[in-house]
Amino acid sequence: MARKPFLRPLFCRILLAVGLLAGVRAVAAPETPRATIVRAILTADDTQKREIIGSLAGEGDEAIRDLFTAWRQDNLFVYTAPDGVKIPVQLLDGKDANGAQTAIRVDNGEALQDAVGQPLRLVAKKMTAVEHDARLRRAMKTVVDLLDLGSPVLTKRLRAIQTIGFGQKAENLPVLQARSRVETDAKAKDELQEAIALIQLVDPDDAVKIKALAELRDLHNSSSYDVINRLKAKAVSEARPAVAGAATAALAAIDRHRAMVKFYGTIFRGVSAGSILLVVALGLAITFGLMGVINMAHGEMITVGAYATYITQNVFGDGMNFTLPFIKFAVHLPGLHLTGWAYQLYFVAAIPIGFLSAALVGVGLERSVIRFLYRRPLESLLATFGVSLILQQMFKLTFGSNNVNVDSPSYLSSNWTVFDITFDWNRVFVIGFAAMIVLGVWLVLTKTPLGLLIRCVMQNRTMAACMGVRTERVNMLTFGLGSGLAGLAGVFVTQLGTVGPSMGQEYIVDSFMTVVVGGVGSIFGTVVSALGIGLADQSLQQILLNPVLGKILVLLTIILFLQWRPTGLFSARSRSLD
Amino acid sequence: MSSPTAERSFIRSRHVEFAAIAVGLVLLTVIFPVLNAHGLLSDYRINLWGKYLCYALLAISVDLLWGYTGLLSLGQALFFSLGGYMLGMYLMLQIGMLGSYAKAGQNPTGLPDFMVFLGHTFLPPFWRPFHSFGFAALMVFVVPGLLALIFGFLAFRSRIKGVYFSILTQALTYGAALMFFRNDFTMGGNNGFTDFKFILGHSLVEPDTGPATMRGLFVASAVLLFVVVLFCHWLNGTKFGLVRQAIRDGENRVLFSGYATAHFKLFVFVIAACIAAVGGALFVPQAGIINPDQMTPIKSIEAVVWVAVGGRGTLVGPIIGAIGINALRSWATQAYPDSWLIILGALFLIVVLFLPGGIVSLPGKITTWWRGRPKAAAPADSAAAPSPERS
């Protein structure tokens, strides 16, 4: 360590001498950015100083930014050691009583030491700051602007590439080209290619421009759209048809790509919206479609599932307290105080809990009200509407009238981007789960003894009773199944919408429409109509740019559709007359 | 579904029904206004009862469809609000230069305030004829009637009935409410129409002349209600009325007997829409506001509750139900604000499960029980009554 203060400046001076003589960087071994800056500071000639600074362009060392900032703020000084060696130092903030500051060597970033190895503190007033003029500052800024280009962090690098590309400064071109030769990341390579092409657009040579436009056409990245558009307008006004033609081709390619992304994005959103509708309507397809009960409280079964998720989340977290209304029974749920992955698993636990709690409420509703109304469907509508009002008010009194917050588990909150189309995880999950639920319902209805009983009781309740089927019990279980499915839907809806006491109302009209369009009594029809309505809704939203108008149009379409097929898409044919 | 005949024997005795109607008519059109004019009945109460009477009109329109024809329409609140909106447009234009923007000098043409707020500079063309009361009053019938005609034609032509009809009308109402919630529909959006000042040159808000206007509106509502009741009563006695009830009890038999049931249903649907619309038109100046909240499917279902509680298939039932439940609401929302919805829901459940005939069937039930001769022909619940819907 003791030799360093002596040796380094000597080395620098030799370097300096060689540099001055040859006028080129005459270093065999790669020089650190810090050493380069020291060389720049100690160079007397302004032009050479700028050149040395300029040679740092494309370097990714963060120290450059700090040192240049210090330089501009007059915090760099040249310390002359007792032996006459000049050492550039940076003085840090924090003056002591004598006005002395800690000094950091520019060449290695370590504290300045005296001969015996003690840290040396210097007084700024007794020294002169390293000078800088406007042109030098500009050269430094260019280097700092390009700094992130060499950053080891990918996102920083990408942003820098984009900024430089859109800056369209011809002088940055060599740096980008140098970078693209050493860049290894595929995405960064693409971005570099685009940035280079964008800069080449300002090249005076038309041939270069056209080549760059062809490259942009192949990249068809929508971010370069505006730049190309401006170039095209300019080319048209300057009557350069070749450039204008190439620009048009590039724009058309970008437009096509955009349309493609929008098209598939809409399909994806439509399918996911349809899947939510499907999960919501599937329960109704059983209670309304198979059993013929108009359950206006179906929406509240969704709410039960959503609040069950909310409670599960709190139990996995810090626990919760609430008071049941009227009986004033205080419920205290202790929390498991889980964190990290264990806490994230709450959503997995909520799925069966949501199903079971809604199924229980459903069974209770069936036993207490609906079983008296099997022969009076219109009155089941009214009675369950009363139940819906009561339940909504109960939720309000128990959990408050504000929406509650249900966290999104980390494994559902990220997304995939494939070909610029964003696939949100939660939507992908909903689609997958809807498929599983449909499969599950189909298996239950067609492959289990319970399913057989359900189907025969729903076809002809009296005849089934005569054959010895306990229809009461089958009714109860069927209604529980339908309600449980609504509860499952509630668990999902927590990830996509708000959770509040009246949330069920948002889905009730839509889900009834879905079942009616699909054909009452047909699970398959419900699947088709849910996906169809979801797709129609999303595409109309995209076309009209107006969600409400889209929804109104969908409703109108459904009304007209029922003119054509009054019994829905797939209706059970029957000779019986009501 | 039919109210069992035995239960209705009490109500059916025309004398009692007519007596009730006559007493009500005198009470509402003469005694209440006179009491109010002499300060014995508060303006607030007259205003409140005026609104109840409008609700009673809405309830009768539901009863015409559901109680007499077997069509459970969940779109009556839509027709009610449409009527209200039509008259509301006239009332909005009557505000003219008295609106808050005009007073601030920012509205030289006297546009309704919400239009100025949304940056309109001229009146949309379809608003212009609504300067005339006559045109607005005509539109109160034409717009809901036409909508009912088109929708009913489509629905009945393809033989949509039972719960499907209910769900479709609900969807229609839902769609219309979404439409009216939009600002660019130029119907006031979320806030609807409010802050009315004049109707036919009479002030609605002035402290000295306002109460008289309200009294006039109250009497108008009462008279209209009785006209509608008498009309329905007359209709029940005609052959048309009988066919209508036959449709309720067994549509296919009527159809096979050679009646075009769709035409009958369409006619009733349009009439009911017009009755609801008139109720809405009278409701708006008395309530002082109309907004899309009034046309949500929930409001339609509430109107169905009134009818169910009062007693469907009767003429006084809906009136009793509408007035009774709304009076209960006025009281309960103040006394037990948290429990009102639960009370309403419970009332609903009780009536559906235990009292399918509604309140008006109570006297019949009591007399049956009092005389101690439970007739085999008078089933206590209508489960045994012929069900026109799917079983």
Tab-separated table of C-alpha atoms in Angstrom, chain A residues 288-292 294 296 326 368-369 372-387 389-390 392-394 396-397 458 461 505-506 508-510 512-513 516 520 546 548-549 551-552 555-556 558-560 562-564 566 577-578, chain B residues 1 66 70 72 74 151 153-155 157-164 166-168 170-172 174-175 178-179 182 184 252 256 297-298 301-302 304-305 308 312 337-339 341-342 344-346 348-349 352-353 356 381-383 387-391:
chain	number	residue	atom	x	y	z
A	288	PHE	CA	-82.269	-22.970	-12.917
A	289	GLY	CA	-81.595	-25.148	-15.924
A	290	LEU	CA	-81.973	-28.554	-14.350
A	291	MET	CA	-84.134	-27.859	-11.316
A	292	GLY	CA	-86.249	-25.045	-12.743
A	294	ILE	CA	-85.294	-19.200	-10.326
A	296	MET	CA	-82.371	-14.670	-7.500
A	326	PHE	CA	-78.799	-8.906	15.566
A	368	SER	CA	-86.070	-23.642	4.387
A	369	VAL	CA	-87.639	-21.985	1.353
A	372	PHE	CA	-92.009	-25.495	-0.931
A	373	LEU	CA	-91.865	-23.785	-4.284
A	374	TYR	CA	-90.853	-26.453	-6.807
A	375	ARG	CA	-94.215	-26.238	-8.470
A	376	ARG	CA	-94.286	-22.456	-8.474
A	377	PRO	CA	-91.246	-21.190	-10.366
A	378	LEU	CA	-92.401	-17.576	-10.582
A	379	GLU	CA	-92.869	-17.498	-6.860
A	380	SER	CA	-89.454	-19.007	-6.296
A	381	LEU	CA	-88.187	-15.923	-8.118
A	382	LEU	CA	-89.926	-13.640	-5.621
A	383	ALA	CA	-89.024	-15.612	-2.507
A	384	THR	CA	-85.370	-15.912	-3.429
A	385	PHE	CA	-85.321	-12.226	-4.212
A	386	GLY	CA	-86.384	-11.664	-0.621
A	387	VAL	CA	-83.583	-13.976	0.493
A	389	LEU	CA	-82.161	-8.738	0.014
A	390	ILE	CA	-81.755	-10.280	3.462
A	392	GLN	CA	-77.043	-8.568	1.139
A	393	GLN	CA	-78.026	-6.618	4.219
A	394	MET	CA	-76.473	-9.283	6.439
A	396	LYS	CA	-73.349	-5.264	4.884
A	397	LEU	CA	-73.926	-5.421	8.614
A	458	MET	CA	-84.870	-33.412	-12.803
A	461	ARG	CA	-89.704	-35.720	-10.191
A	505	GLN	CA	-75.928	-8.271	-8.356
A	506	GLU	CA	-73.391	-7.521	-11.081
A	508	ILE	CA	-77.078	-12.129	-11.851
A	509	VAL	CA	-78.618	-10.684	-15.026
A	510	ASP	CA	-75.697	-11.807	-17.159
A	512	PHE	CA	-79.473	-15.743	-16.336
A	513	MET	CA	-79.049	-14.535	-19.899
A	516	VAL	CA	-81.357	-18.847	-21.328
A	520	VAL	CA	-82.246	-24.292	-20.261
A	546	ASN	CA	-67.240	1.828	-25.117
A	548	VAL	CA	-71.509	0.134	-21.713
A	549	LEU	CA	-72.694	0.489	-25.286
A	551	LYS	CA	-73.093	-4.432	-23.142
A	552	ILE	CA	-76.358	-2.861	-24.286
A	555	LEU	CA	-78.398	-7.549	-24.476
A	556	LEU	CA	-80.255	-6.435	-27.598
A	558	ILE	CA	-79.672	-11.727	-27.041
A	559	ILE	CA	-83.284	-10.513	-27.178
A	560	LEU	CA	-83.229	-10.781	-30.959
A	562	LEU	CA	-84.277	-15.524	-28.703
A	563	GLN	CA	-86.662	-14.509	-31.488
A	564	TRP	CA	-84.850	-16.913	-33.687
A	566	PRO	CA	-86.844	-19.096	-28.252
A	577	LEU	CA	-97.003	-29.383	-23.541
A	578	ASP	CA	-96.820	-27.453	-20.305
B	1	MET	CA	-102.023	-18.237	-11.037
B	66	TRP	CA	-99.059	-10.756	-13.443
B	70	GLY	CA	-99.941	-14.507	-15.782
B	72	LEU	CA	-94.491	-11.591	-14.643
B	74	LEU	CA	-89.797	-7.195	-14.504
B	151	PHE	CA	-90.728	-5.671	-27.332
B	153	PHE	CA	-94.503	-8.191	-30.351
B	154	LEU	CA	-91.085	-9.813	-30.526
B	155	ALA	CA	-91.493	-11.666	-27.253
B	157	ARG	CA	-94.583	-13.809	-31.346
B	158	SER	CA	-91.874	-16.292	-30.472
B	159	ARG	CA	-93.989	-17.533	-27.563
B	160	ILE	CA	-91.606	-16.511	-24.844
B	161	LYS	CA	-93.427	-17.026	-21.602
B	162	GLY	CA	-93.136	-17.859	-17.948
B	163	VAL	CA	-89.769	-17.218	-16.406
B	164	TYR	CA	-88.194	-16.544	-19.787
B	166	SER	CA	-89.429	-12.339	-16.746
B	167	ILE	CA	-85.745	-12.701	-17.462
B	168	LEU	CA	-86.021	-10.992	-20.833
B	170	GLN	CA	-85.330	-7.836	-16.711
B	171	ALA	CA	-82.568	-7.738	-19.328
B	172	LEU	CA	-84.435	-5.027	-21.233
B	174	TYR	CA	-81.068	-3.521	-17.237
B	175	GLY	CA	-79.951	-2.488	-20.707
B	178	LEU	CA	-77.225	1.258	-18.490
B	179	MET	CA	-78.145	3.483	-21.414
B	182	ARG	CA	-74.526	7.307	-19.836
B	184	ASP	CA	-73.726	11.212	-23.809
B	252	ASN	CA	-102.505	-23.631	-24.570
B	256	PHE	CA	-106.213	-24.296	-29.278
B	297	PRO	CA	-84.528	-4.350	-12.326
B	298	ILE	CA	-84.597	-4.177	-8.508
B	301	ILE	CA	-89.110	-6.522	-8.511
B	302	GLU	CA	-90.056	-4.214	-5.643
B	304	VAL	CA	-93.932	-7.031	-7.824
B	305	VAL	CA	-93.489	-7.313	-4.049
B	308	ALA	CA	-97.732	-9.950	-3.986
B	312	ARG	CA	-102.607	-10.188	-6.890
B	337	PRO	CA	-82.330	1.919	8.923
B	338	ASP	CA	-80.152	-1.199	9.166
B	339	SER	CA	-82.974	-3.673	9.153
B	341	LEU	CA	-84.076	-4.502	3.703
B	342	ILE	CA	-84.258	-7.489	5.989
B	344	LEU	CA	-88.726	-6.240	3.261
B	345	GLY	CA	-87.084	-9.526	2.359
B	346	ALA	CA	-88.728	-11.352	5.230
B	348	PHE	CA	-91.596	-11.204	0.866
B	349	LEU	CA	-90.717	-14.676	2.040
B	352	VAL	CA	-94.892	-16.098	-0.803
B	353	LEU	CA	-94.665	-19.051	1.533
B	356	PRO	CA	-100.027	-16.476	-1.538
B	381	ASP	CA	-102.111	-22.748	-0.493
B	382	SER	CA	-102.239	-22.337	-4.195
B	383	ALA	CA	-99.870	-25.219	-4.775
B	387	SER	CA	-100.075	-24.198	-12.626
B	388	PRO	CA	-99.635	-22.723	-16.062
B	389	GLU	CA	-95.856	-22.761	-15.731
B	390	ARG	CA	-93.576	-25.707	-16.101
B	391	SER	CA	-93.758	-28.172	-13.314
